[in-house]
């Protein structure tokens, strides 16, 4: 990099005398990027990066990850400090608006979210259209998408006030939809949100309360859930966030964009992994079976993966997994669960994998999902709700990233190109001439 902070890369196309100069752009921290936007015009070639492992798709000021060092920062603040000292709604304000709120801003923000928790009553009828055994993520995806049909007064993406109200609506109402998806699946009456409860408290209340008796939200569980929500709130340009940005780049409304993010999160390679970890632990069953399971994972002919392990960006311990592991022990302790066979099995599985050459050489470490399922299960959440809870937390990250994108004057429709390897041009054959 030159003294004045500018640098370029010069590419020369072999066998021709064509070359292109690409500007290098430096971030605040982390690797610089080569700005390739002029490459096609100058050399007539595209870049090829399936899975986007080497592509910075946008400029962002929200979240920073150093995958080699295991660092995660929200707006510059280390996740460990936020997890210890902050609350989910404070973190939501930070992600959305760029700064931690002062006391007055905090009150106003919390008021804004907690006064938007109720759903339009007509939305209730949507739930009845689903089968009782529908996966909560299917319901969440459908009902959040349907919000665009109800909140017409906040759909103008070019109006900052509409964007603000939509963000409040999403952050506030997605927990109600998730809780109702659960209630519907078990045939219990919907529990309406209560504005006197905190964010995590309210979610626990809507999931676990019934009209026939009083339900007191455990402060220990509320704090643990709040922490889990903080850890899942944002994670840079992951698959679901990129999906939200791509959908949003067309000018689609925020409710439709977040529904797209929910669909992307559902996959087992992404947010669905927390559910898959518990299924995996149940299948392994006992520590004695671990070597056999690890053998299957390492077998190239099997499609078995060690769920909750590995990450596209982290080539070190996921910092969220460290906090999650500690929290897991604390929550089980506070709940009076002395020996949890699942936790013992997970700890042993982690120990075996971290000493196995296969995982060591590929830098595969536990990710956030390895322990989150065990905590959520201990807290009384059914496995099918795990990914839906992840979606509740990530809604904050999605809407913050969507807002940043819409407010970026250089934003254009996301439209990747391709390396075409299909048939070259050919002429249509009438049916009688086809073999
Ligand atoms: N178990 C076994 N082997 C693995 C695993 C795993 N969990 N993850 C990666 N590998 C191996 C691959 O087989 C590959 O080996 P090879 O080089 O011999 O072919 C190598 O490690 C690299 O793996 P890729 O699939 O290329 O890594 P990628 O970055 O594409 O995938 C992913 C990352 C999807 C997270 C992957 O590690 C995985 O499937 N993990 C399990 C699912 C999971 O826990 N997902 C949650 C991610 S965190 C989140 O979304 C909240």
GROMACS .gro file of C-alpha atoms and ligand atoms in nm:
model
  486
    1UNK     CA    1   0.000   0.000   0.000
    2UNK     CA    2   0.139   0.343  -0.094
    3UNK     CA    3   0.196   0.616   0.169
    4UNK     CA    4  -0.119   0.799   0.062
    5UNK     CA    5  -0.322   0.484   0.132
    6UNK     CA    6  -0.382   0.399  -0.233
    7UNK     CA    7  -0.269   0.082  -0.405
    8UNK     CA    8  -0.349  -0.101  -0.724
    9UNK     CA    9  -0.310  -0.450  -0.864
   10UNK     CA   10  -0.219  -0.480  -1.230
   11UNK     CA   11  -0.348  -0.786  -1.411
   12UNK     CA   12  -0.208  -0.884  -1.750
   13UNK     CA   13  -0.401  -1.124  -1.969
   14UNK     CA   14  -0.161  -1.396  -2.093
   15UNK     CA   15  -0.091  -1.395  -2.467
   16UNK     CA   16  -0.236  -1.048  -2.520
   17UNK     CA   17  -0.106  -0.704  -2.445
   18UNK     CA   18  -0.417  -0.619  -2.247
   19UNK     CA   19  -0.389  -0.529  -1.880
   20UNK     CA   20  -0.614  -0.380  -1.615
   21UNK     CA   21  -0.541  -0.185  -1.300
   22UNK     CA   22  -0.760  -0.272  -1.005
   23UNK     CA   23  -0.781  -0.036  -0.709
   24UNK     CA   24  -0.719  -0.188  -0.367
   25UNK     CA   25  -0.955  -0.058  -0.099
   26UNK     CA   26  -0.858  -0.084   0.267
   27UNK     CA   27  -1.111  -0.148   0.543
   28UNK     CA   28  -1.080  -0.021   0.902
   29UNK     CA   29  -0.947  -0.364   0.999
   30UNK     CA   30  -0.924  -0.691   0.809
   31UNK     CA   31  -0.809  -0.766   0.457
   32UNK     CA   32  -0.826  -0.509   0.177
   33UNK     CA   33  -1.038  -0.577  -0.129
   34UNK     CA   34  -0.952  -0.551  -0.496
   35UNK     CA   35  -1.223  -0.347  -0.667
   36UNK     CA   36  -1.295  -0.562  -0.974
   37UNK     CA   37  -1.587  -0.360  -1.109
   38UNK     CA   38  -1.390  -0.242  -1.412
   39UNK     CA   39  -1.245  -0.585  -1.493
   40UNK     CA   40  -1.507  -0.698  -1.741
   41UNK     CA   41  -1.497  -0.369  -1.932
   42UNK     CA   42  -1.118  -0.363  -1.941
   43UNK     CA   43  -1.033  -0.732  -2.002
   44UNK     CA   44  -1.369  -0.890  -2.092
   45UNK     CA   45  -1.344  -1.148  -1.813
   46UNK     CA   46  -1.545  -1.220  -1.498
   47UNK     CA   47  -1.415  -1.344  -1.163
   48UNK     CA   48  -1.521  -1.695  -1.055
   49UNK     CA   49  -1.599  -1.759  -0.688
   50UNK     CA   50  -1.878  -2.013  -0.626
   51UNK     CA   51  -1.981  -1.991  -0.261
   52UNK     CA   52  -1.831  -1.639  -0.245
   53UNK     CA   53  -1.543  -1.753  -0.019
   54UNK     CA   54  -1.313  -1.483  -0.163
   55UNK     CA   55  -1.566  -1.214  -0.246
   56UNK     CA   56  -1.664  -0.906  -0.048
   57UNK     CA   57  -2.018  -0.851  -0.176
   58UNK     CA   58  -2.070  -0.513  -0.010
   59UNK     CA   59  -1.922  -0.247   0.215
   60UNK     CA   60  -2.054  -0.263   0.571
   61UNK     CA   61  -1.994  -0.094   0.905
   62UNK     CA   62  -2.196  -0.336   1.115
   63UNK     CA   63  -2.011  -0.657   1.204
   64UNK     CA   64  -1.649  -0.766   1.180
   65UNK     CA   65  -1.517  -1.122   1.197
   66UNK     CA   66  -1.155  -1.234   1.208
   67UNK     CA   67  -1.198  -1.604   1.141
   68UNK     CA   68  -0.834  -1.695   1.209
   69UNK     CA   69  -0.818  -1.520   1.544
   70UNK     CA   70  -1.177  -1.610   1.646
   71UNK     CA   71  -1.285  -1.246   1.683
   72UNK     CA   72  -1.640  -1.113   1.645
   73UNK     CA   73  -1.721  -0.742   1.682
   74UNK     CA   74  -2.062  -0.573   1.659
   75UNK     CA   75  -2.001  -0.211   1.555
   76UNK     CA   76  -1.650  -0.251   1.701
   77UNK     CA   77  -1.754  -0.397   2.038
   78UNK     CA   78  -1.625  -0.750   2.117
   79UNK     CA   79  -1.904  -1.007   2.147
   80UNK     CA   80  -1.763  -1.120   2.484
   81UNK     CA   81  -1.815  -0.770   2.634
   82UNK     CA   82  -2.165  -0.735   2.492
   83UNK     CA   83  -2.258  -1.084   2.614
   84UNK     CA   84  -2.140  -1.000   2.964
   85UNK     CA   85  -2.267  -0.645   3.007
   86UNK     CA   86  -2.537  -0.566   2.752
   87UNK     CA   87  -2.894  -0.668   2.674
   88UNK     CA   88  -3.046  -0.787   2.349
   89UNK     CA   89  -3.245  -0.467   2.291
   90UNK     CA   90  -2.939  -0.253   2.360
   91UNK     CA   91  -2.748  -0.466   2.106
   92UNK     CA   92  -3.038  -0.428   1.863
   93UNK     CA   93  -3.009  -0.049   1.896
   94UNK     CA   94  -2.634  -0.075   1.842
   95UNK     CA   95  -2.665  -0.287   1.528
   96UNK     CA   96  -2.948  -0.085   1.381
   97UNK     CA   97  -2.831   0.267   1.466
   98UNK     CA   98  -2.455   0.230   1.499
   99UNK     CA   99  -2.412   0.330   1.865
  100UNK     CA  100  -2.503   0.200   2.208
  101UNK     CA  101  -2.801   0.406   2.327
  102UNK     CA  102  -2.780   0.661   2.608
  103UNK     CA  103  -3.043   0.628   2.883
  104UNK     CA  104  -3.309   0.833   2.699
  105UNK     CA  105  -3.246   0.659   2.366
  106UNK     CA  106  -3.259   0.319   2.538
  107UNK     CA  107  -3.599   0.398   2.693
  108UNK     CA  108  -3.734   0.523   2.362
  109UNK     CA  109  -3.603   0.224   2.166
  110UNK     CA  110  -3.732  -0.031   2.415
  111UNK     CA  111  -4.067   0.147   2.420
  112UNK     CA  112  -4.075   0.138   2.038
  113UNK     CA  113  -4.010  -0.235   2.022
  114UNK     CA  114  -4.221  -0.341   2.318
  115UNK     CA  115  -4.525  -0.143   2.193
  116UNK     CA  116  -4.523  -0.322   1.856
  117UNK     CA  117  -4.541  -0.682   1.977
  118UNK     CA  118  -4.908  -0.744   1.895
  119UNK     CA  119  -5.003  -0.883   1.555
  120UNK     CA  120  -5.287  -0.751   1.342
  121UNK     CA  121  -5.574  -0.970   1.461
  122UNK     CA  122  -5.643  -1.089   1.105
  123UNK     CA  123  -5.296  -1.249   1.098
  124UNK     CA  124  -5.425  -1.504   1.353
  125UNK     CA  125  -5.631  -1.671   1.083
  126UNK     CA  126  -5.320  -1.747   0.880
  127UNK     CA  127  -5.208  -1.997   1.142
  128UNK     CA  128  -5.523  -2.206   1.096
  129UNK     CA  129  -5.428  -2.264   0.734
  130UNK     CA  130  -5.122  -2.466   0.834
  131UNK     CA  131  -5.117  -2.831   0.932
  132UNK     CA  132  -5.059  -2.875   1.304
  133UNK     CA  133  -4.739  -3.067   1.233
  134UNK     CA  134  -4.594  -2.790   1.012
  135UNK     CA  135  -4.237  -2.699   1.101
  136UNK     CA  136  -4.230  -2.362   1.288
  137UNK     CA  137  -3.982  -2.231   1.028
  138UNK     CA  138  -4.238  -2.299   0.752
  139UNK     CA  139  -4.498  -2.105   0.949
  140UNK     CA  140  -4.253  -1.825   1.033
  141UNK     CA  141  -4.148  -1.789   0.671
  142UNK     CA  142  -4.509  -1.774   0.549
  143UNK     CA  143  -4.648  -1.543   0.817
  144UNK     CA  144  -4.356  -1.298   0.813
  145UNK     CA  145  -4.389  -1.275   0.434
  146UNK     CA  146  -4.760  -1.213   0.483
  147UNK     CA  147  -4.684  -0.910   0.704
  148UNK     CA  148  -4.634  -0.717   0.379
  149UNK     CA  149  -5.006  -0.761   0.322
  150UNK     CA  150  -5.091  -0.594   0.656
  151UNK     CA  151  -4.852  -0.310   0.722
  152UNK     CA  152  -4.897  -0.104   0.405
  153UNK     CA  153  -4.824   0.214   0.597
  154UNK     CA  154  -4.454   0.124   0.634
  155UNK     CA  155  -4.368  -0.026   0.296
  156UNK     CA  156  -4.208   0.274   0.125
  157UNK     CA  157  -3.842   0.177   0.145
  158UNK     CA  158  -3.735   0.528   0.039
  159UNK     CA  159  -3.897   0.688   0.345
  160UNK     CA  160  -3.670   0.676   0.655
  161UNK     CA  161  -3.972   0.682   0.888
  162UNK     CA  162  -4.124   0.381   0.709
  163UNK     CA  163  -3.791   0.197   0.740
  164UNK     CA  164  -3.778   0.277   1.112
  165UNK     CA  165  -4.133   0.156   1.177
  166UNK     CA  166  -4.081  -0.161   0.971
  167UNK     CA  167  -3.767  -0.239   1.172
  168UNK     CA  168  -3.960  -0.200   1.499
  169UNK     CA  169  -4.245  -0.412   1.366
  170UNK     CA  170  -4.016  -0.693   1.259
  171UNK     CA  171  -3.805  -0.699   1.576
  172UNK     CA  172  -4.120  -0.685   1.791
  173UNK     CA  173  -4.356  -0.916   1.602
  174UNK     CA  174  -4.131  -1.201   1.486
  175UNK     CA  175  -4.115  -1.340   1.847
  176UNK     CA  176  -4.497  -1.334   1.865
  177UNK     CA  177  -4.520  -1.522   1.533
  178UNK     CA  178  -4.256  -1.776   1.643
  179UNK     CA  179  -4.431  -1.836   1.977
  180UNK     CA  180  -4.768  -1.873   1.807
  181UNK     CA  181  -4.624  -2.118   1.554
  182UNK     CA  182  -4.523  -2.330   1.854
  183UNK     CA  183  -4.856  -2.292   2.034
  184UNK     CA  184  -5.039  -2.389   1.718
  185UNK     CA  185  -4.823  -2.700   1.676
  186UNK     CA  186  -4.914  -2.826   2.024
  187UNK     CA  187  -5.280  -2.726   2.004
  188UNK     CA  188  -5.266  -2.469   2.284
  189UNK     CA  189  -5.433  -2.125   2.272
  190UNK     CA  190  -5.223  -1.835   2.152
  191UNK     CA  191  -5.082  -1.625   2.433
  192UNK     CA  192  -5.085  -1.252   2.361
  193UNK     CA  193  -4.768  -1.051   2.429
  194UNK     CA  194  -4.738  -0.844   2.745
  195UNK     CA  195  -4.577  -0.504   2.721
  196UNK     CA  196  -4.469  -0.501   3.084
  197UNK     CA  197  -4.226  -0.786   3.017
  198UNK     CA  198  -3.877  -0.758   2.872
  199UNK     CA  199  -3.803  -0.893   2.525
  200UNK     CA  200  -3.674  -1.239   2.620
  201UNK     CA  201  -3.918  -1.263   2.912
  202UNK     CA  202  -4.207  -1.196   2.677
  203UNK     CA  203  -4.092  -1.465   2.436
  204UNK     CA  204  -4.068  -1.719   2.718
  205UNK     CA  205  -4.409  -1.610   2.842
  206UNK     CA  206  -4.579  -1.643   2.502
  207UNK     CA  207  -4.422  -1.987   2.452
  208UNK     CA  208  -4.482  -2.139   2.792
  209UNK     CA  209  -4.782  -1.967   2.956
  210UNK     CA  210  -5.137  -2.103   2.938
  211UNK     CA  211  -5.457  -1.913   3.025
  212UNK     CA  212  -5.552  -2.154   3.304
  213UNK     CA  213  -5.274  -2.073   3.547
  214UNK     CA  214  -5.027  -1.805   3.639
  215UNK     CA  215  -4.689  -1.828   3.471
  216UNK     CA  216  -4.389  -1.659   3.626
  217UNK     CA  217  -4.094  -1.611   3.394
  218UNK     CA  218  -3.772  -1.733   3.552
  219UNK     CA  219  -3.519  -1.445   3.556
  220UNK     CA  220  -3.237  -1.700   3.507
  221UNK     CA  221  -3.396  -1.834   3.191
  222UNK     CA  222  -3.484  -1.486   3.067
  223UNK     CA  223  -3.121  -1.372   3.107
  224UNK     CA  224  -2.992  -1.691   2.939
  225UNK     CA  225  -3.229  -1.644   2.644
  226UNK     CA  226  -3.134  -1.276   2.619
  227UNK     CA  227  -2.769  -1.382   2.599
  228UNK     CA  228  -2.843  -1.643   2.330
  229UNK     CA  229  -3.025  -1.375   2.131
  230UNK     CA  230  -2.723  -1.140   2.161
  231UNK     CA  231  -2.488  -1.413   2.033
  232UNK     CA  232  -2.709  -1.479   1.729
  233UNK     CA  233  -2.800  -1.119   1.647
  234UNK     CA  234  -2.569  -1.066   1.349
  235UNK     CA  235  -2.285  -1.238   1.169
  236UNK     CA  236  -2.168  -1.029   0.877
  237UNK     CA  237  -2.253  -1.147   0.523
  238UNK     CA  238  -2.361  -1.508   0.598
  239UNK     CA  239  -2.600  -1.695   0.366
  240UNK     CA  240  -2.926  -1.564   0.512
  241UNK     CA  241  -2.803  -1.205   0.543
  242UNK     CA  242  -2.676  -1.213   0.186
  243UNK     CA  243  -3.017  -1.348   0.085
  244UNK     CA  244  -3.187  -1.054   0.260
  245UNK     CA  245  -2.952  -0.808   0.089
  246UNK     CA  246  -3.001  -0.968  -0.253
  247UNK     CA  247  -3.380  -0.965  -0.217
  248UNK     CA  248  -3.365  -0.608  -0.084
  249UNK     CA  249  -3.144  -0.489  -0.369
  250UNK     CA  250  -3.444  -0.521  -0.602
  251UNK     CA  251  -3.643  -0.275  -0.392
  252UNK     CA  252  -3.857  -0.550  -0.235
  253UNK     CA  253  -4.025  -0.454   0.093
  254UNK     CA  254  -3.853  -0.542   0.425
  255UNK     CA  255  -4.110  -0.804   0.531
  256UNK     CA  256  -4.061  -0.996   0.204
  257UNK     CA  257  -3.681  -0.966   0.243
  258UNK     CA  258  -3.681  -1.100   0.599
  259UNK     CA  259  -3.905  -1.390   0.489
  260UNK     CA  260  -3.637  -1.472   0.228
  261UNK     CA  261  -3.373  -1.462   0.503
  262UNK     CA  262  -3.579  -1.701   0.717
  263UNK     CA  263  -3.599  -1.948   0.426
  264UNK     CA  264  -3.222  -1.934   0.384
  265UNK     CA  265  -3.155  -1.974   0.756
  266UNK     CA  266  -3.363  -2.291   0.771
  267UNK     CA  267  -3.105  -2.512   0.597
  268UNK     CA  268  -2.900  -2.755   0.812
  269UNK     CA  269  -2.573  -2.605   0.684
  270UNK     CA  270  -2.681  -2.272   0.840
  271UNK     CA  271  -2.933  -2.206   1.119
  272UNK     CA  272  -3.085  -2.553   1.100
  273UNK     CA  273  -2.763  -2.691   1.248
  274UNK     CA  274  -2.870  -2.636   1.613
  275UNK     CA  275  -3.162  -2.871   1.558
  276UNK     CA  276  -2.939  -3.113   1.366
  277UNK     CA  277  -2.687  -3.124   1.655
  278UNK     CA  278  -2.948  -3.261   1.894
  279UNK     CA  279  -3.064  -3.517   1.640
  280UNK     CA  280  -2.702  -3.620   1.591
  281UNK     CA  281  -2.640  -3.652   1.967
  282UNK     CA  282  -2.957  -3.860   2.002
  283UNK     CA  283  -2.840  -4.087   1.720
  284UNK     CA  284  -2.494  -4.130   1.872
  285UNK     CA  285  -2.667  -4.211   2.200
  286UNK     CA  286  -2.363  -4.299   2.411
  287UNK     CA  287  -1.997  -4.200   2.441
  288UNK     CA  288  -1.895  -4.554   2.340
  289UNK     CA  289  -2.046  -4.491   1.997
  290UNK     CA  290  -1.838  -4.175   1.935
  291UNK     CA  291  -1.542  -4.350   1.761
  292UNK     CA  292  -1.783  -4.526   1.526
  293UNK     CA  293  -1.962  -4.198   1.451
  294UNK     CA  294  -1.633  -4.016   1.389
  295UNK     CA  295  -1.533  -4.296   1.150
  296UNK     CA  296  -1.853  -4.233   0.951
  297UNK     CA  297  -1.790  -3.858   0.945
  298UNK     CA  298  -1.441  -3.916   0.805
  299UNK     CA  299  -1.557  -4.167   0.545
  300UNK     CA  300  -1.556  -3.991   0.207
  301UNK     CA  301  -1.836  -4.220   0.085
  302UNK     CA  302  -2.073  -4.115   0.362
  303UNK     CA  303  -2.253  -3.781   0.376
  304UNK     CA  304  -2.243  -3.771   0.758
  305UNK     CA  305  -2.106  -3.447   0.903
  306UNK     CA  306  -2.025  -3.353   1.257
  307UNK     CA  307  -2.304  -3.099   1.300
  308UNK     CA  308  -2.217  -2.785   1.495
  309UNK     CA  309  -1.858  -2.812   1.376
  310UNK     CA  310  -1.682  -2.617   1.103
  311UNK     CA  311  -1.744  -2.272   0.965
  312UNK     CA  312  -1.677  -2.094   0.639
  313UNK     CA  313  -1.505  -1.805   0.814
  314UNK     CA  314  -1.386  -1.931   1.154
  315UNK     CA  315  -1.072  -2.141   1.128
  316UNK     CA  316  -1.042  -2.119   1.505
  317UNK     CA  317  -1.285  -2.159   1.796
  318UNK     CA  318  -1.604  -1.965   1.719
  319UNK     CA  319  -1.606  -1.702   2.001
  320UNK     CA  320  -1.981  -1.748   2.035
  321UNK     CA  321  -1.934  -2.122   2.093
  322UNK     CA  322  -1.697  -2.049   2.384
  323UNK     CA  323  -1.957  -1.827   2.552
  324UNK     CA  324  -2.230  -2.077   2.470
  325UNK     CA  325  -2.035  -2.365   2.624
  326UNK     CA  326  -1.983  -2.169   2.948
  327UNK     CA  327  -2.347  -2.059   2.954
  328UNK     CA  328  -2.459  -2.415   2.898
  329UNK     CA  329  -2.287  -2.529   3.218
  330UNK     CA  330  -2.423  -2.226   3.409
  331UNK     CA  331  -2.783  -2.268   3.290
  332UNK     CA  332  -2.789  -2.640   3.362
  333UNK     CA  333  -2.639  -2.565   3.705
  334UNK     CA  334  -2.900  -2.298   3.782
  335UNK     CA  335  -3.176  -2.529   3.666
  336UNK     CA  336  -3.045  -2.789   3.907
  337UNK     CA  337  -2.959  -3.033   3.626
  338UNK     CA  338  -2.646  -3.192   3.771
  339UNK     CA  339  -2.576  -3.450   3.504
  340UNK     CA  340  -2.709  -3.398   3.158
  341UNK     CA  341  -2.619  -3.699   2.942
  342UNK     CA  342  -2.649  -3.487   2.626
  343UNK     CA  343  -2.407  -3.226   2.756
  344UNK     CA  344  -2.163  -3.497   2.871
  345UNK     CA  345  -2.185  -3.656   2.528
  346UNK     CA  346  -2.132  -3.322   2.351
  347UNK     CA  347  -1.828  -3.238   2.568
  348UNK     CA  348  -1.674  -3.579   2.495
  349UNK     CA  349  -1.753  -3.554   2.122
  350UNK     CA  350  -1.588  -3.212   2.112
  351UNK     CA  351  -1.282  -3.345   2.298
  352UNK     CA  352  -1.244  -3.640   2.059
  353UNK     CA  353  -1.287  -3.422   1.747
  354UNK     CA  354  -1.043  -3.155   1.866
  355UNK     CA  355  -0.776  -3.426   1.904
  356UNK     CA  356  -0.847  -3.595   1.574
  357UNK     CA  357  -0.612  -3.520   1.283
  358UNK     CA  358  -0.907  -3.496   1.038
  359UNK     CA  359  -1.063  -3.202   1.225
  360UNK     CA  360  -0.731  -3.047   1.332
  361UNK     CA  361  -0.589  -3.037   0.979
  362UNK     CA  362  -0.910  -2.887   0.837
  363UNK     CA  363  -0.933  -2.635   1.124
  364UNK     CA  364  -1.281  -2.754   1.218
  365UNK     CA  365  -1.390  -2.620   1.557
  366UNK     CA  366  -1.728  -2.606   1.734
  367UNK     CA  367  -1.950  -2.329   1.602
  368UNK     CA  368  -2.230  -2.143   1.785
  369UNK     CA  369  -2.476  -2.423   1.719
  370UNK     CA  370  -2.282  -2.699   1.893
  371UNK     CA  371  -2.398  -2.604   2.244
  372UNK     CA  372  -2.700  -2.378   2.180
  373UNK     CA  373  -2.939  -2.669   2.127
  374UNK     CA  374  -2.846  -2.825   2.459
  375UNK     CA  375  -2.922  -2.501   2.645
  376UNK     CA  376  -3.246  -2.444   2.457
  377UNK     CA  377  -3.358  -2.799   2.530
  378UNK     CA  378  -3.279  -2.758   2.900
  379UNK     CA  379  -3.483  -2.437   2.895
  380UNK     CA  380  -3.786  -2.631   2.777
  381UNK     CA  381  -3.784  -2.542   2.407
  382UNK     CA  382  -3.870  -2.827   2.169
  383UNK     CA  383  -3.606  -2.909   1.907
  384UNK     CA  384  -3.825  -2.787   1.622
  385UNK     CA  385  -3.821  -2.434   1.772
  386UNK     CA  386  -3.442  -2.396   1.783
  387UNK     CA  387  -3.400  -2.248   1.437
  388UNK     CA  388  -3.707  -2.029   1.484
  389UNK     CA  389  -3.542  -1.877   1.794
  390UNK     CA  390  -3.228  -1.818   1.588
  391UNK     CA  391  -3.448  -1.636   1.334
  392UNK     CA  392  -3.594  -1.416   1.610
  393UNK     CA  393  -3.243  -1.303   1.706
  394UNK     CA  394  -3.111  -1.268   1.352
  395UNK     CA  395  -3.407  -1.052   1.247
  396UNK     CA  396  -3.218  -0.766   1.413
  397UNK     CA  397  -2.906  -0.832   1.203
  398UNK     CA  398  -3.106  -0.880   0.883
  399UNK     CA  399  -3.299  -0.556   0.921
  400UNK     CA  400  -2.984  -0.363   1.018
  401UNK     CA  401  -2.803  -0.494   0.710
  402UNK     CA  402  -3.108  -0.427   0.490
  403UNK     CA  403  -3.130  -0.069   0.622
  404UNK     CA  404  -2.760  -0.010   0.567
  405UNK     CA  405  -2.793  -0.135   0.210
  406UNK     CA  406  -3.100   0.074   0.126
  407UNK     CA  407  -2.928   0.384   0.268
  408UNK     CA  408  -2.607   0.323   0.069
  409UNK     CA  409  -2.613   0.558  -0.234
  410UNK     CA  410  -2.385   0.322  -0.432
  411UNK     CA  411  -2.630   0.030  -0.390
  412UNK     CA  412  -2.738  -0.144  -0.713
  413UNK     CA  413  -2.947  -0.450  -0.784
  414UNK     CA  414  -2.747  -0.765  -0.695
  415UNK     CA  415  -2.692  -0.947  -1.020
  416UNK     CA  416  -2.403  -1.199  -1.028
  417UNK     CA  417  -2.278  -1.342  -1.358
  418UNK     CA  418  -2.168  -1.698  -1.434
  419UNK     CA  419  -1.925  -1.923  -1.615
  420UNK     CA  420  -2.147  -2.084  -1.877
  421UNK     CA  421  -2.055  -2.450  -1.951
  422UNK     CA  422  -2.375  -2.560  -2.127
  423UNK     CA  423  -2.436  -2.631  -2.494
  424UNK     CA  424  -2.314  -2.370  -2.744
  425UNK     CA  425  -2.569  -2.212  -2.977
  426UNK     CA  426  -2.767  -2.474  -3.170
  427UNK     CA  427  -3.083  -2.484  -3.381
  428UNK     CA  428  -3.424  -2.610  -3.275
  429UNK     CA  429  -3.504  -2.963  -3.399
  430UNK     CA  430  -3.858  -3.069  -3.482
  431UNK     CA  431  -3.981  -3.366  -3.275
  432UNK     CA  432  -3.951  -3.604  -3.573
  433UNK     CA  433  -3.581  -3.524  -3.612
  434UNK     CA  434  -3.484  -3.592  -3.246
  435UNK     CA  435  -3.321  -3.929  -3.167
  436LIG     N1  436  -1.795  -3.250   0.959
  436LIG     C1  437  -1.704  -3.317   0.885
  436LIG     N2  438  -1.626  -3.263   0.789
  436LIG     C2  439  -1.642  -3.132   0.767
  436LIG     C3  440  -1.735  -3.053   0.840
  436LIG     C4  441  -1.812  -3.117   0.940
  436LIG     N3  442  -1.902  -3.048   1.013
  436LIG     N4  443  -1.729  -2.926   0.797
  436LIG     C5  444  -1.636  -2.924   0.698
  436LIG     N5  445  -1.583  -3.049   0.681
  436LIG     C6  446  -1.473  -3.087   0.590
  436LIG     C7  447  -1.524  -3.101   0.448
  436LIG     O1  448  -1.565  -3.233   0.421
  436LIG     C8  449  -1.402  -3.061   0.368
  436LIG     O2  450  -1.311  -3.169   0.369
  436LIG     P1  451  -1.219  -3.200   0.239
  436LIG     O3  452  -1.130  -3.079   0.225
  436LIG     O4  453  -1.146  -3.324   0.273
  436LIG     O5  454  -1.314  -3.216   0.124
  436LIG     C9  455  -1.339  -2.950   0.452
  436LIG     O6  456  -1.380  -2.979   0.588
  436LIG    C10  457  -1.386  -2.810   0.414
  436LIG     O7  458  -1.528  -2.808   0.421
  436LIG     P2  459  -1.626  -2.725   0.328
  436LIG     O8  460  -1.756  -2.797   0.316
  436LIG     O9  461  -1.555  -2.686   0.202
  436LIG    O10  462  -1.644  -2.596   0.416
  436LIG     P3  463  -1.751  -2.484   0.393
  436LIG    O11  464  -1.688  -2.358   0.436
  436LIG    O12  465  -1.807  -2.489   0.254
  436LIG    O13  466  -1.871  -2.525   0.492
  436LIG    C11  467  -2.006  -2.543   0.682
  436LIG    C12  468  -1.892  -2.466   0.613
  436LIG    C13  469  -2.129  -2.549   0.588
  436LIG    C14  470  -2.049  -2.469   0.807
  436LIG    C15  471  -1.958  -2.684   0.716
  436LIG    O14  472  -1.848  -2.679   0.804
  436LIG    C16  473  -2.068  -2.773   0.775
  436LIG    O15  474  -2.145  -2.833   0.699
  436LIG     N6  475  -2.077  -2.783   0.911
  436LIG    C17  476  -2.181  -2.859   0.974
  436LIG    C18  477  -2.310  -2.779   0.976
  436LIG    C19  478  -2.306  -2.666   1.076
  436LIG    O16  479  -2.269  -2.684   1.190
  436LIG     N7  480  -2.350  -2.547   1.030
  436LIG    C20  481  -2.359  -2.429   1.115
  436LIG    C21  482  -2.265  -2.324   1.068
  436LIG     S1  483  -2.267  -2.185   1.177
  436LIG    C22  484  -2.415  -2.108   1.144
  436LIG    O17  485  -2.465  -2.106   1.035
  436LIG    C23  486  -2.480  -2.045   1.254
   0.00000   0.00000   0.00000
